[in-house]
Tab-separated table of C-alpha atoms in Angstrom:
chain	number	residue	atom	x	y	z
A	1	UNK	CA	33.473	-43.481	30.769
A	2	UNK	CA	36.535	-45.173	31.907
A	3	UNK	CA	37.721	-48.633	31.497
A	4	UNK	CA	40.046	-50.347	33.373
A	5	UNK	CA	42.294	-53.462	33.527
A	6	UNK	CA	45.138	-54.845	35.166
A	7	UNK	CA	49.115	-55.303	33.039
A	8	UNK	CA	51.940	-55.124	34.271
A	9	UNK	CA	54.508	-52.367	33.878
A	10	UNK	CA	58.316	-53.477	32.730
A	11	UNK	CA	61.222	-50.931	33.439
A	12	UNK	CA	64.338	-51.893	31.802
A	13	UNK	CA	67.493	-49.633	33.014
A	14	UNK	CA	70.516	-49.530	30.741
A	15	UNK	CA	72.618	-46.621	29.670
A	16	UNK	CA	73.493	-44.945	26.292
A	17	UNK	CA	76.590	-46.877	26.456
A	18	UNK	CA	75.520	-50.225	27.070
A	19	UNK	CA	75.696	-52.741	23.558
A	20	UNK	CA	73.544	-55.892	23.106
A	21	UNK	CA	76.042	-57.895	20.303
A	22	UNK	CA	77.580	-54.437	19.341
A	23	UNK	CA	74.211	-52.431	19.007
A	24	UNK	CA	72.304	-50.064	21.465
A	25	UNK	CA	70.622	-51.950	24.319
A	26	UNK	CA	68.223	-49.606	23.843
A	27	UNK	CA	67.544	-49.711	20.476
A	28	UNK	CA	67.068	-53.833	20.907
A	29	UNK	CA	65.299	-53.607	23.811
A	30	UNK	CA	62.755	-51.099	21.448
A	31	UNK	CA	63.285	-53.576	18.573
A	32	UNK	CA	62.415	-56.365	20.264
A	33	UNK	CA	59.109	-54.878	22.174
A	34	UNK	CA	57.859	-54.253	18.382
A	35	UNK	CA	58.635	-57.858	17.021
A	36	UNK	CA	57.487	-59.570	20.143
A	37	UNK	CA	53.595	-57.329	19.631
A	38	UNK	CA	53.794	-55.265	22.741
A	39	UNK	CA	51.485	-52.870	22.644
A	40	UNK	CA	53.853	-50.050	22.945
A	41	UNK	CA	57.103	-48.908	24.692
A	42	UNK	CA	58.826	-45.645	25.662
A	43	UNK	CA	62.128	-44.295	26.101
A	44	UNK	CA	63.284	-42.008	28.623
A	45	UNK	CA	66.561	-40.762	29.146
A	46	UNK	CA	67.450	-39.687	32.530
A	47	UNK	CA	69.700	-36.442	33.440
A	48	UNK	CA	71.639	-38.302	36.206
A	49	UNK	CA	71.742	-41.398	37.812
A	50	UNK	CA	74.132	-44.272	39.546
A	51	UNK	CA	74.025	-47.601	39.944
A	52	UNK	CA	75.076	-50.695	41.621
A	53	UNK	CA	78.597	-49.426	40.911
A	54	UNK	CA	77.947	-46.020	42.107
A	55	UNK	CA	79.470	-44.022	38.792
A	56	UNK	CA	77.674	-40.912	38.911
A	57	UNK	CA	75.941	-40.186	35.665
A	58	UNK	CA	74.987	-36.896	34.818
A	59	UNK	CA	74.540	-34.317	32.018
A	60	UNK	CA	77.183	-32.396	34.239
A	61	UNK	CA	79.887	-34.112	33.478
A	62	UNK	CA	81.632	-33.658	30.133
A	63	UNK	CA	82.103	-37.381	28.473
A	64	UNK	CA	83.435	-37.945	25.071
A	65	UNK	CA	80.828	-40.991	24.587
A	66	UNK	CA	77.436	-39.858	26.715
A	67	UNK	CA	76.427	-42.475	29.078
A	68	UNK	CA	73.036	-41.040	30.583
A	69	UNK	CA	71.035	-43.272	32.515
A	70	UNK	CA	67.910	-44.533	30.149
A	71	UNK	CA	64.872	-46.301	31.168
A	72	UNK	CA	62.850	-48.453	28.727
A	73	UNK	CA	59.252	-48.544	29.839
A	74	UNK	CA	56.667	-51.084	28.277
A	75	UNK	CA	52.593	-51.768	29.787
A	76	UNK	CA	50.829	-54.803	28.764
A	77	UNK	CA	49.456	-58.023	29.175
A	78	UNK	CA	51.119	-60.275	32.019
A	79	UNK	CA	51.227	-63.035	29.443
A	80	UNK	CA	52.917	-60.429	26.353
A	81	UNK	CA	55.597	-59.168	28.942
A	82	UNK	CA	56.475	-62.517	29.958
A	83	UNK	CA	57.095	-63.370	26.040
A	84	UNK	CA	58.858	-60.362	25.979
A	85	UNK	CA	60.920	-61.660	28.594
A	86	UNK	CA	61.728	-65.161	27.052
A	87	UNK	CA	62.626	-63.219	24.046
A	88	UNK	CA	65.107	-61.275	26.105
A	89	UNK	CA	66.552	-63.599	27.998
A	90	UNK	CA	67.577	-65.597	24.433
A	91	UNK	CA	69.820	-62.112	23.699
A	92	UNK	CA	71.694	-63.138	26.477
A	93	UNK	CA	70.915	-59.515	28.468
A	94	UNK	CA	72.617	-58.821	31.885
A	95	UNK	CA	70.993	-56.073	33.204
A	96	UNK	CA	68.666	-54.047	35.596
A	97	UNK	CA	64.709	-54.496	35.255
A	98	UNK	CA	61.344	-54.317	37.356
A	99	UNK	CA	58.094	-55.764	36.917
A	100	UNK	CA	54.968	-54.170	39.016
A	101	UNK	CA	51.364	-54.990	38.817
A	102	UNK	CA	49.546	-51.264	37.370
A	103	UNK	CA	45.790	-50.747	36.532
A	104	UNK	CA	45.585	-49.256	33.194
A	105	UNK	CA	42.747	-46.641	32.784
A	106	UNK	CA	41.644	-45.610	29.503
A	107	UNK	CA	39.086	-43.088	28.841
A	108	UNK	CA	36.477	-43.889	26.598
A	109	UNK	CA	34.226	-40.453	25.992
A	110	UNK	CA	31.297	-39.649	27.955
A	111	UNK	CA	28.376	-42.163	28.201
């Protein structure tokens, strides 16, 4: 049987370089996600990427500090993400994120 319900899907985009007060902006971002009670969050890390800039980020290139493109990816509640986001914007983060409307399906075993 399947069950589903509507969240909302939050992509944050940051790199491996990028600090929130001196730490990983991904590591805070993942931080925060647990002490705000999302249900969950993942983090990729992307083999190449640019931005707004248009700096080329790839595995390719050698770097002496790696700055892959990563993607912090959370699904949940409209009302936990927007917490989430209250609690972000008080860390003062300048950065890249999307919000889209997803139906969550979750299987639940045969009937």
């Amino acid at each position: 049987m399947w069950d589903a319900e509507s969240r909302l899907r939050l992509r944050i985009y940051c790199t491996e370089r990028d600090r929130i007060h001196g730490r990983p902006t991904a590591r805070v971002l993942m931080e925060l996600a647990r002490s705000t009670g999302l249900a969950g969050a993942t983090l990729y890390r992307a083999l190449e990427g640019f931005g707004r800039s248009g700096v080329q980020r790839s595995w390719r290139y050698f770097e002496t500090e790696s700055a892959l493109p990563l993607i912090v990816e959370f699904v949940d509640e409209e009302s936990v993400i927007r917490r989430y986001l209250n609690a972000l914007d008080h860390l003062s983060f300048q950065g890249f994120l999307t919000i889209e409307r997803v139906e969550q399906i979750t299987w639940r075993g045969p009937r």
